[in-house]
Every structure is written in structure tokens, then in C-alpha cells.
């Protein structure tokens, strides 16, 4: 699919990776870029049309799909990370918020925009996932569950929308240098611009998956031996963190 001349909608376009996605789309000649955000006044990227949207509000999602009926490229970027464990968290509030946003919010967007994309010959959906889709880490446990659900969702809608010619792209990344990863220090981080460039290169090439960095590529390659290769260092790191606290 060509970005030049496309009409795109990016969720969470007010900051971080969403802003980089919107900027890259404008740079590649998209005819129109809707920048969706809970606070549309915070969407300040030149050339981007602000639109108010909380992706967990299904009624508003439906309104936006009706209002933006010219969209040919949907970028589901909005997400939350609460750094919450499964067992040690005080309650399931963080897990529910992450699932409500990262999984159900993205699902609502895909459902609302599938007919819009079909009306324009198929178009494309980009779902922003994570290396956390592939394995569990106690530091980001419930977030990982929501991104694993998002990975399954992405594979599923690709199958369901194949008949209408919609390209469905999964983007997995390790740390990206945004507010979300601010707590992670002394780790390599992708730039938002690099993730945005790789994403739209994939859309233009018709590729269904982006593994944005070396760590993400390594983890995906090791999945068939995850209990030998992926989980032992995660366990060791978690055990030493727990021991350090006691
Ligand atoms: N940063 C990383 O290390 C990393 C790595 C892999 C994947 N990702 C994924 O990349 C995407 C973008 O994250 P980021 O790094 O740019 O994080 P960020 O800087 O925290 O930005 C998150 C964006 O999502 C928006 N958002 C959250 N809940 C929303 C809702 N219910 N409705 C509409 N918008 C909502 C936020 O809006 P407000 O400003 O209103 O809060 C903000 O625009 C997320 O899906 C994230 O999971 C990030």
C-alpha cells in the first residue's frame, strides 16, 4: 500500500510514538492524517488534523469511524503500561485498565474501521504491539498479557479481513524512547522515528510483521525454546530483585 495519498488515523497521536507515526505519515505524503487523542488540543504536529478519542469509549469509537469515513490506513498506537505484577499487585485494577485499553480498545477500533477500510479497497491496519507479546516478565506482567492478546487479535483479524484485501501489520518493539519507557534506564532504546520508519516501510512493502530491534528479533527467534533460552534469565533477574527487597 502506498502512504502517499493515503488517509491515515493514528491513535495516541499527541505524544511519544504516536506523534512520530503522525509526523512520518505527513512526511511520506499522506493526503490527510487524523491525530486522535483523549485531549485533541494536545495534538500539535503540523499537518495533522486533531480529533478527540478515548479508545475505551466504544460509542465515541463508532462516532469517529463515521466522521472519518475516508480513512484508508488505521494506526492503533494508543496504549498503557502500569508496571504491574500478576500476584503482587494490590488488586486487578492495572490489569483491567491495560486489557481494556491495549486489547479491547484496539479491538473496538478494528471492528469500527474494518468496513471503512473495505469501502476504500482494503487499506491497512497497523497494531502497535511489543516484545512483551512474546513472553511474560513479572515487571510488566499484566501489560504483557494485554499485548499477547493484542498479538492474537492482530493475527486473527488478518485472517478475517483477508477477503476484503486489508493488510494487517503487527509491530513489535523492545524499549522505545518515550514517556512510557522513562523508568527503564541503562537499557538500549529504539527511537520513535526508527519504529515509525520501519512500520511504514513494511506497510508500503506489504509485510505483515515488524520486529523493530535486535532484542525483539532474538526473542521471536527463540520462542520455540523459550523455557531454555528466554525464561531462565528473566527468572534470575526477578529472583534477585525480590531478594534485594527482602
Ligand atoms: N515505549 C516503549 O518502550 C514501548 C515499547 C513497545 C511498545 N510500545 C507501545 O507503543 C505504543 C505507544 O506508546 P508510547 O511509548 O508512545 O507511550 P506513551 O508516551 O505513554 O504514549 C501513550 C499514548 O497512548 C495514549 N492513550 C493511552 N490510553 C488511551 C486511551 N484510552 N485512548 C486514547 N489514547 C490513549 C496516550 O494518551 P494521553 O496523553 O491522553 O495519556 C498517549 O498518547 C503503545 O501501544 C505501547 O504499548 C511502547
mmCIF file of C-alpha atoms and ligand atoms in Angstrom:
data_model
loop_
_atom_site.group_PDB
_atom_site.id
_atom_site.type_symbol
_atom_site.label_atom_id
_atom_site.label_comp_id
_atom_site.label_asym_id
_atom_site.label_seq_id
_atom_site.Cartn_x
_atom_site.Cartn_y
_atom_site.Cartn_z
ATOM 1 C CA UNK A 1 0.000 0.000 0.000
ATOM 2 C CA UNK A 2 1.255 3.495 -0.819
ATOM 3 C CA UNK A 3 1.374 6.037 2.032
ATOM 4 C CA UNK A 4 1.484 8.865 -0.496
ATOM 5 C CA UNK A 5 -2.146 9.908 -0.995
ATOM 6 C CA UNK A 6 -3.488 7.703 1.810
ATOM 7 C CA UNK A 7 -5.787 8.953 4.580
ATOM 8 C CA UNK A 8 -4.452 7.827 7.958
ATOM 9 C CA UNK A 9 -5.719 7.867 11.522
ATOM 10 C CA UNK A 10 -3.260 7.461 14.409
ATOM 11 C CA UNK A 11 -4.464 6.890 17.974
ATOM 12 C CA UNK A 12 -2.491 8.467 20.816
ATOM 13 C CA UNK A 13 -1.041 10.970 18.348
ATOM 14 C CA UNK A 14 -0.419 13.688 20.938
ATOM 15 C CA UNK A 15 2.956 12.388 22.174
ATOM 16 C CA UNK A 16 5.556 9.640 22.033
ATOM 17 C CA UNK A 17 5.445 7.104 19.254
ATOM 18 C CA UNK A 18 2.005 8.233 18.059
ATOM 19 C CA UNK A 19 3.359 11.698 17.326
ATOM 20 C CA UNK A 20 6.311 10.139 15.441
ATOM 21 C CA UNK A 21 3.886 7.971 13.421
ATOM 22 C CA UNK A 22 1.832 11.053 12.504
ATOM 23 C CA UNK A 23 4.944 13.051 11.525
ATOM 24 C CA UNK A 24 6.275 10.202 9.361
ATOM 25 C CA UNK A 25 2.915 9.872 7.590
ATOM 26 C CA UNK A 26 2.836 13.588 6.790
ATOM 27 C CA UNK A 27 6.459 13.345 5.569
ATOM 28 C CA UNK A 28 5.577 10.441 3.267
ATOM 29 C CA UNK A 29 2.816 12.431 1.602
ATOM 30 C CA UNK A 30 -0.358 11.122 3.241
ATOM 31 C CA UNK A 31 -3.258 13.195 1.889
ATOM 32 C CA UNK A 32 -4.709 13.533 5.382
ATOM 33 C CA UNK A 33 -3.576 12.436 8.844
ATOM 34 C CA UNK A 34 -6.094 12.382 11.679
ATOM 35 C CA UNK A 35 -4.324 12.619 15.025
ATOM 36 C CA UNK A 36 -6.641 11.062 17.596
ATOM 37 C CA UNK A 37 -6.105 11.799 21.286
ATOM 38 C CA UNK A 38 -8.059 11.980 24.522
ATOM 39 C CA UNK A 39 -7.158 15.675 24.555
ATOM 40 C CA UNK A 40 -7.257 16.805 20.913
ATOM 41 C CA UNK A 41 -5.788 20.203 21.861
ATOM 42 C CA UNK A 42 -2.546 18.356 22.650
ATOM 43 C CA UNK A 43 -2.163 17.226 19.021
ATOM 44 C CA UNK A 44 0.210 19.890 17.755
ATOM 45 C CA UNK A 45 2.082 18.127 14.948
ATOM 46 C CA UNK A 46 1.978 20.315 11.791
ATOM 47 C CA UNK A 47 -0.223 18.918 9.036
ATOM 48 C CA UNK A 48 -2.183 16.680 11.428
ATOM 49 C CA UNK A 49 -5.944 17.066 11.991
ATOM 50 C CA UNK A 50 -6.769 16.646 15.713
ATOM 51 C CA UNK A 51 -9.694 14.507 16.747
ATOM 52 C CA UNK A 52 -10.926 13.682 20.251
ATOM 53 C CA UNK A 53 -10.943 9.960 21.002
ATOM 54 C CA UNK A 54 -10.656 7.711 24.035
ATOM 55 C CA UNK A 55 -10.325 4.235 22.521
ATOM 56 C CA UNK A 56 -12.029 2.624 25.543
ATOM 57 C CA UNK A 57 -15.241 4.573 24.778
ATOM 58 C CA UNK A 58 -16.978 2.306 22.243
ATOM 59 C CA UNK A 59 -19.681 4.874 21.459
ATOM 60 C CA UNK A 60 -17.067 7.515 20.632
ATOM 61 C CA UNK A 61 -15.076 4.995 18.569
ATOM 62 C CA UNK A 62 -18.186 4.419 16.428
ATOM 63 C CA UNK A 63 -18.730 8.198 16.050
ATOM 64 C CA UNK A 64 -15.122 8.712 14.940
ATOM 65 C CA UNK A 65 -15.369 5.881 12.390
ATOM 66 C CA UNK A 66 -18.463 7.590 10.939
ATOM 67 C CA UNK A 67 -16.788 11.013 10.989
ATOM 68 C CA UNK A 68 -13.529 9.766 9.437
ATOM 69 C CA UNK A 69 -15.110 7.611 6.739
ATOM 70 C CA UNK A 70 -12.257 8.420 4.329
ATOM 71 C CA UNK A 71 -9.601 6.523 6.330
ATOM 72 C CA UNK A 72 -7.511 4.014 4.377
ATOM 73 C CA UNK A 73 -4.782 3.389 6.993
ATOM 74 C CA UNK A 74 -5.551 2.858 10.683
ATOM 75 C CA UNK A 75 -2.645 3.004 13.142
ATOM 76 C CA UNK A 76 -3.626 1.575 16.542
ATOM 77 C CA UNK A 77 -0.868 3.076 18.653
ATOM 78 C CA UNK A 78 -2.557 4.184 21.910
ATOM 79 C CA UNK A 79 -1.605 2.075 24.891
ATOM 80 C CA UNK A 80 -0.897 1.998 28.618
ATOM 81 C CA UNK A 81 1.739 0.313 30.771
ATOM 82 C CA UNK A 82 1.238 0.186 34.548
ATOM 83 C CA UNK A 83 4.319 -1.926 35.511
ATOM 84 C CA UNK A 84 2.081 -4.328 37.388
ATOM 85 C CA UNK A 85 2.670 -7.915 38.531
ATOM 86 C CA UNK A 86 0.013 -10.638 38.444
ATOM 87 C CA UNK A 87 0.248 -11.768 42.061
ATOM 88 C CA UNK A 88 1.926 -8.944 43.952
ATOM 89 C CA UNK A 89 -0.243 -6.097 42.600
ATOM 90 C CA UNK A 90 -2.664 -4.805 45.243
ATOM 91 C CA UNK A 91 -5.689 -5.508 43.014
ATOM 92 C CA UNK A 92 -6.549 -6.180 39.370
ATOM 93 C CA UNK A 93 -7.146 -2.512 38.502
ATOM 94 C CA UNK A 94 -3.964 -2.093 36.443
ATOM 95 C CA UNK A 95 -4.505 -5.400 34.641
ATOM 96 C CA UNK A 96 -8.053 -4.387 33.737
ATOM 97 C CA UNK A 97 -7.004 -0.937 32.506
ATOM 98 C CA UNK A 98 -4.260 -2.432 30.320
ATOM 99 C CA UNK A 99 -6.592 -5.062 28.884
ATOM 100 C CA UNK A 100 -9.388 -2.504 28.400
ATOM 101 C CA UNK A 101 -7.049 -0.152 26.526
ATOM 102 C CA UNK A 102 -4.447 -2.312 24.779
ATOM 103 C CA UNK A 103 -6.751 -5.185 23.838
ATOM 104 C CA UNK A 104 -10.426 -4.126 23.932
ATOM 105 C CA UNK A 105 -9.719 -0.554 22.764
ATOM 106 C CA UNK A 106 -7.713 -1.840 19.803
ATOM 107 C CA UNK A 107 -10.393 -4.450 19.080
ATOM 108 C CA UNK A 108 -13.115 -1.746 19.066
ATOM 109 C CA UNK A 109 -11.072 0.339 16.630
ATOM 110 C CA UNK A 110 -10.513 -2.625 14.290
ATOM 111 C CA UNK A 111 -14.209 -3.548 14.347
ATOM 112 C CA UNK A 112 -15.358 0.044 13.736
ATOM 113 C CA UNK A 113 -12.891 0.747 10.916
ATOM 114 C CA UNK A 114 -12.987 -2.604 9.072
ATOM 115 C CA UNK A 115 -15.996 -1.526 6.944
ATOM 116 C CA UNK A 116 -14.444 1.915 6.350
ATOM 117 C CA UNK A 117 -11.275 0.273 5.017
ATOM 118 C CA UNK A 118 -13.316 -2.189 2.941
ATOM 119 C CA UNK A 119 -15.165 0.713 1.305
ATOM 120 C CA UNK A 120 -11.807 2.023 0.047
ATOM 121 C CA UNK A 121 -10.489 -1.233 -1.363
ATOM 122 C CA UNK A 122 -8.975 -2.757 1.783
ATOM 123 C CA UNK A 123 -6.352 -0.380 3.076
ATOM 124 C CA UNK A 124 -4.255 -1.317 6.082
ATOM 125 C CA UNK A 125 -4.297 -1.656 9.859
ATOM 126 C CA UNK A 126 -1.133 -1.286 11.953
ATOM 127 C CA UNK A 127 -1.306 -2.604 15.523
ATOM 128 C CA UNK A 128 1.442 -1.408 17.863
ATOM 129 C CA UNK A 129 2.431 -4.399 19.980
ATOM 130 C CA UNK A 130 5.601 -5.203 21.904
ATOM 131 C CA UNK A 131 8.328 -7.765 22.541
ATOM 132 C CA UNK A 132 6.153 -8.339 25.642
ATOM 133 C CA UNK A 133 3.606 -10.027 23.337
ATOM 134 C CA UNK A 134 6.013 -12.978 23.144
ATOM 135 C CA UNK A 135 6.855 -13.801 26.775
ATOM 136 C CA UNK A 136 5.966 -12.901 30.337
ATOM 137 C CA UNK A 137 8.092 -10.700 32.577
ATOM 138 C CA UNK A 138 6.916 -10.044 36.160
ATOM 139 C CA UNK A 139 7.884 -6.353 35.968
ATOM 140 C CA UNK A 140 5.349 -5.778 33.179
ATOM 141 C CA UNK A 141 3.216 -8.885 33.680
ATOM 142 C CA UNK A 142 -0.340 -7.699 33.055
ATOM 143 C CA UNK A 143 0.842 -5.367 30.251
ATOM 144 C CA UNK A 144 2.451 -8.415 28.581
ATOM 145 C CA UNK A 145 -0.836 -10.295 28.835
ATOM 146 C CA UNK A 146 -2.643 -7.427 27.102
ATOM 147 C CA UNK A 147 -0.021 -7.301 24.334
ATOM 148 C CA UNK A 148 -0.140 -11.109 23.917
ATOM 149 C CA UNK A 149 -3.904 -10.726 23.499
ATOM 150 C CA UNK A 150 -3.217 -7.936 21.010
ATOM 151 C CA UNK A 151 -0.872 -10.219 19.050
ATOM 152 C CA UNK A 152 -3.559 -12.884 18.839
ATOM 153 C CA UNK A 153 -6.095 -10.240 17.827
ATOM 154 C CA UNK A 154 -3.782 -8.982 15.084
ATOM 155 C CA UNK A 155 -3.234 -12.464 13.644
ATOM 156 C CA UNK A 156 -6.971 -13.145 13.855
ATOM 157 C CA UNK A 157 -8.162 -10.007 12.115
ATOM 158 C CA UNK A 158 -5.592 -10.575 9.357
ATOM 159 C CA UNK A 159 -7.364 -13.858 8.629
ATOM 160 C CA UNK A 160 -10.859 -12.358 8.909
ATOM 161 C CA UNK A 161 -10.100 -9.330 6.737
ATOM 162 C CA UNK A 162 -8.069 -11.095 4.044
ATOM 163 C CA UNK A 163 -11.148 -11.367 1.824
ATOM 164 C CA UNK A 164 -11.514 -7.577 1.739
ATOM 165 C CA UNK A 165 -7.843 -7.003 0.934
ATOM 166 C CA UNK A 166 -6.870 -5.321 4.209
ATOM 167 C CA UNK A 167 -3.161 -5.534 5.074
ATOM 168 C CA UNK A 168 -2.769 -6.124 8.839
ATOM 169 C CA UNK A 169 0.658 -5.297 10.246
ATOM 170 C CA UNK A 170 1.931 -6.248 13.722
ATOM 171 C CA UNK A 171 4.737 -4.046 15.062
ATOM 172 C CA UNK A 172 6.765 -5.470 17.946
ATOM 173 C CA UNK A 173 9.434 -3.447 19.700
ATOM 174 C CA UNK A 174 11.538 -3.555 22.830
ATOM 175 C CA UNK A 175 12.083 -0.260 24.704
ATOM 176 C CA UNK A 176 11.278 2.893 22.745
ATOM 177 C CA UNK A 177 12.487 6.267 23.934
ATOM 178 C CA UNK A 178 9.172 7.784 25.090
ATOM 179 C CA UNK A 179 7.456 8.622 28.402
ATOM 180 C CA UNK A 180 6.278 5.004 28.678
ATOM 181 C CA UNK A 181 9.846 3.701 28.966
ATOM 182 C CA UNK A 182 11.154 6.569 31.106
ATOM 183 C CA UNK A 183 11.507 4.281 34.142
ATOM 184 C CA UNK A 184 13.770 1.919 32.200
ATOM 185 C CA UNK A 185 17.290 3.285 32.477
ATOM 186 C CA UNK A 186 20.601 1.869 31.223
ATOM 187 C CA UNK A 187 18.868 -0.163 28.502
ATOM 188 C CA UNK A 188 19.059 0.276 24.747
ATOM 189 C CA UNK A 189 16.038 2.109 23.361
ATOM 190 C CA UNK A 190 14.713 2.415 19.808
ATOM 191 C CA UNK A 191 13.986 5.928 18.636
ATOM 192 C CA UNK A 192 10.297 6.550 17.869
ATOM 193 C CA UNK A 193 11.387 7.754 14.419
ATOM 194 C CA UNK A 194 13.095 4.433 13.650
ATOM 195 C CA UNK A 195 9.990 2.456 14.662
ATOM 196 C CA UNK A 196 7.773 4.746 12.568
ATOM 197 C CA UNK A 197 10.053 4.430 9.524
ATOM 198 C CA UNK A 198 10.237 0.628 9.762
ATOM 199 C CA UNK A 199 6.463 0.462 10.198
ATOM 200 C CA UNK A 200 5.589 2.433 7.093
ATOM 201 C CA UNK A 201 8.327 0.719 5.065
ATOM 202 C CA UNK A 202 6.518 -2.537 5.950
ATOM 203 C CA UNK A 203 3.107 -1.104 5.024
ATOM 204 C CA UNK A 204 4.478 0.053 1.664
ATOM 205 C CA UNK A 205 6.127 -3.344 1.061
ATOM 206 C CA UNK A 206 3.009 -5.306 2.086
ATOM 207 C CA UNK A 207 4.800 -7.021 5.007
ATOM 208 C CA UNK A 208 2.739 -8.301 7.927
ATOM 209 C CA UNK A 209 5.276 -8.051 10.751
ATOM 210 C CA UNK A 210 7.879 -5.589 12.014
ATOM 211 C CA UNK A 211 10.453 -6.746 14.577
ATOM 212 C CA UNK A 212 11.936 -3.346 15.282
ATOM 213 C CA UNK A 213 15.202 -4.151 17.073
ATOM 214 C CA UNK A 214 17.772 -6.857 17.794
ATOM 215 C CA UNK A 215 16.270 -7.901 21.147
ATOM 216 C CA UNK A 216 12.810 -8.305 19.636
ATOM 217 C CA UNK A 217 14.190 -10.301 16.697
ATOM 218 C CA UNK A 218 16.161 -12.547 19.088
ATOM 219 C CA UNK A 219 13.182 -13.226 21.368
ATOM 220 C CA UNK A 220 10.904 -14.088 18.437
ATOM 221 C CA UNK A 221 13.569 -16.422 17.022
ATOM 222 C CA UNK A 222 13.949 -18.168 20.402
ATOM 223 C CA UNK A 223 10.248 -18.790 21.019
ATOM 224 C CA UNK A 224 10.338 -22.500 20.218
ATOM 225 C CA UNK A 225 12.956 -22.921 23.020
ATOM 226 C CA UNK A 226 11.563 -20.262 25.385
ATOM 227 C CA UNK A 227 11.954 -22.330 28.586
ATOM 228 C CA UNK A 228 15.639 -22.885 27.817
ATOM 229 C CA UNK A 229 16.562 -19.529 26.328
ATOM 230 C CA UNK A 230 14.084 -16.802 27.304
ATOM 231 C CA UNK A 231 12.748 -17.567 30.773
ATOM 232 C CA UNK A 232 15.914 -18.517 32.790
ATOM 233 C CA UNK A 233 17.480 -15.005 32.654
ATOM 234 C CA UNK A 234 14.078 -13.407 33.340
ATOM 235 C CA UNK A 235 13.673 -15.675 36.383
ATOM 236 C CA UNK A 236 17.186 -14.891 37.611
ATOM 237 C CA UNK A 237 16.615 -11.143 37.318
ATOM 238 C CA UNK A 238 13.246 -11.337 39.083
ATOM 239 C CA UNK A 239 14.573 -13.557 41.890
ATOM 240 C CA UNK A 240 17.463 -11.160 42.524
ATOM 241 C CA UNK A 241 15.052 -8.188 42.564
ATOM 242 C CA UNK A 242 12.813 -9.997 45.077
ATOM 243 C CA UNK A 243 15.851 -10.968 47.189
ATOM 244 C CA UNK A 244 17.050 -7.349 47.098
ATOM 245 C CA UNK A 245 13.719 -6.181 48.534
ATOM 246 C CA UNK A 246 13.594 -8.702 51.389
HETATM 247 N N1 LIG B 1 7.785 2.966 24.891
HETATM 248 C C1 LIG B 1 8.064 1.691 24.799
HETATM 249 O O1 LIG B 1 9.074 1.219 25.338
HETATM 250 C C2 LIG B 1 7.168 0.775 24.004
HETATM 251 C C3 LIG B 1 7.691 -0.462 23.594
HETATM 252 C C4 LIG B 1 6.901 -1.322 22.835
HETATM 253 C C5 LIG B 1 5.618 -0.952 22.506
HETATM 254 N N2 LIG B 1 5.131 0.262 22.918
HETATM 255 C C6 LIG B 1 3.764 0.608 22.549
HETATM 256 O O2 LIG B 1 3.795 1.751 21.722
HETATM 257 C C7 LIG B 1 2.563 2.466 21.836
HETATM 258 C C8 LIG B 1 2.844 3.932 22.098
HETATM 259 O O3 LIG B 1 3.476 4.046 23.350
HETATM 260 P P1 LIG B 1 4.452 5.253 23.736
HETATM 261 O O4 LIG B 1 5.761 4.639 24.004
HETATM 262 O O5 LIG B 1 4.336 6.365 22.771
HETATM 263 O O6 LIG B 1 3.791 5.613 25.144
HETATM 264 P P2 LIG B 1 3.359 6.999 25.801
HETATM 265 O O7 LIG B 1 4.404 8.002 25.545
HETATM 266 O O8 LIG B 1 2.994 6.649 27.193
HETATM 267 O O9 LIG B 1 2.048 7.390 24.978
HETATM 268 C C9 LIG B 1 0.879 6.622 25.070
HETATM 269 C C10 LIG B 1 -0.184 7.256 24.195
HETATM 270 O O10 LIG B 1 -1.368 6.450 24.271
HETATM 271 C C11 LIG B 1 -2.457 7.332 24.605
HETATM 272 N N3 LIG B 1 -3.536 6.634 25.286
HETATM 273 C C12 LIG B 1 -3.476 5.882 26.410
HETATM 274 N N4 LIG B 1 -4.708 5.439 26.737
HETATM 275 C C13 LIG B 1 -5.552 5.911 25.786
HETATM 276 C C14 LIG B 1 -6.945 5.814 25.569
HETATM 277 N N5 LIG B 1 -7.743 5.112 26.403
HETATM 278 N N6 LIG B 1 -7.487 6.432 24.484
HETATM 279 C C15 LIG B 1 -6.710 7.151 23.648
HETATM 280 N N7 LIG B 1 -5.378 7.302 23.813
HETATM 281 C C16 LIG B 1 -4.819 6.701 24.872
HETATM 282 C C17 LIG B 1 -1.811 8.389 25.476
HETATM 283 O O11 LIG B 1 -2.683 9.498 25.600
HETATM 284 P P3 LIG B 1 -2.613 10.531 26.859
HETATM 285 O O12 LIG B 1 -1.546 11.531 26.536
HETATM 286 O O13 LIG B 1 -4.003 11.091 26.936
HETATM 287 O O14 LIG B 1 -2.250 9.699 28.085
HETATM 288 C C18 LIG B 1 -0.559 8.673 24.668
HETATM 289 O O15 LIG B 1 -0.854 9.461 23.543
HETATM 290 C C19 LIG B 1 1.776 1.750 22.954
HETATM 291 O O16 LIG B 1 0.840 0.862 22.387
HETATM 292 C C20 LIG B 1 2.853 0.982 23.690
HETATM 293 O O17 LIG B 1 2.341 -0.133 24.381
HETATM 294 C C21 LIG B 1 5.883 1.131 23.634
#
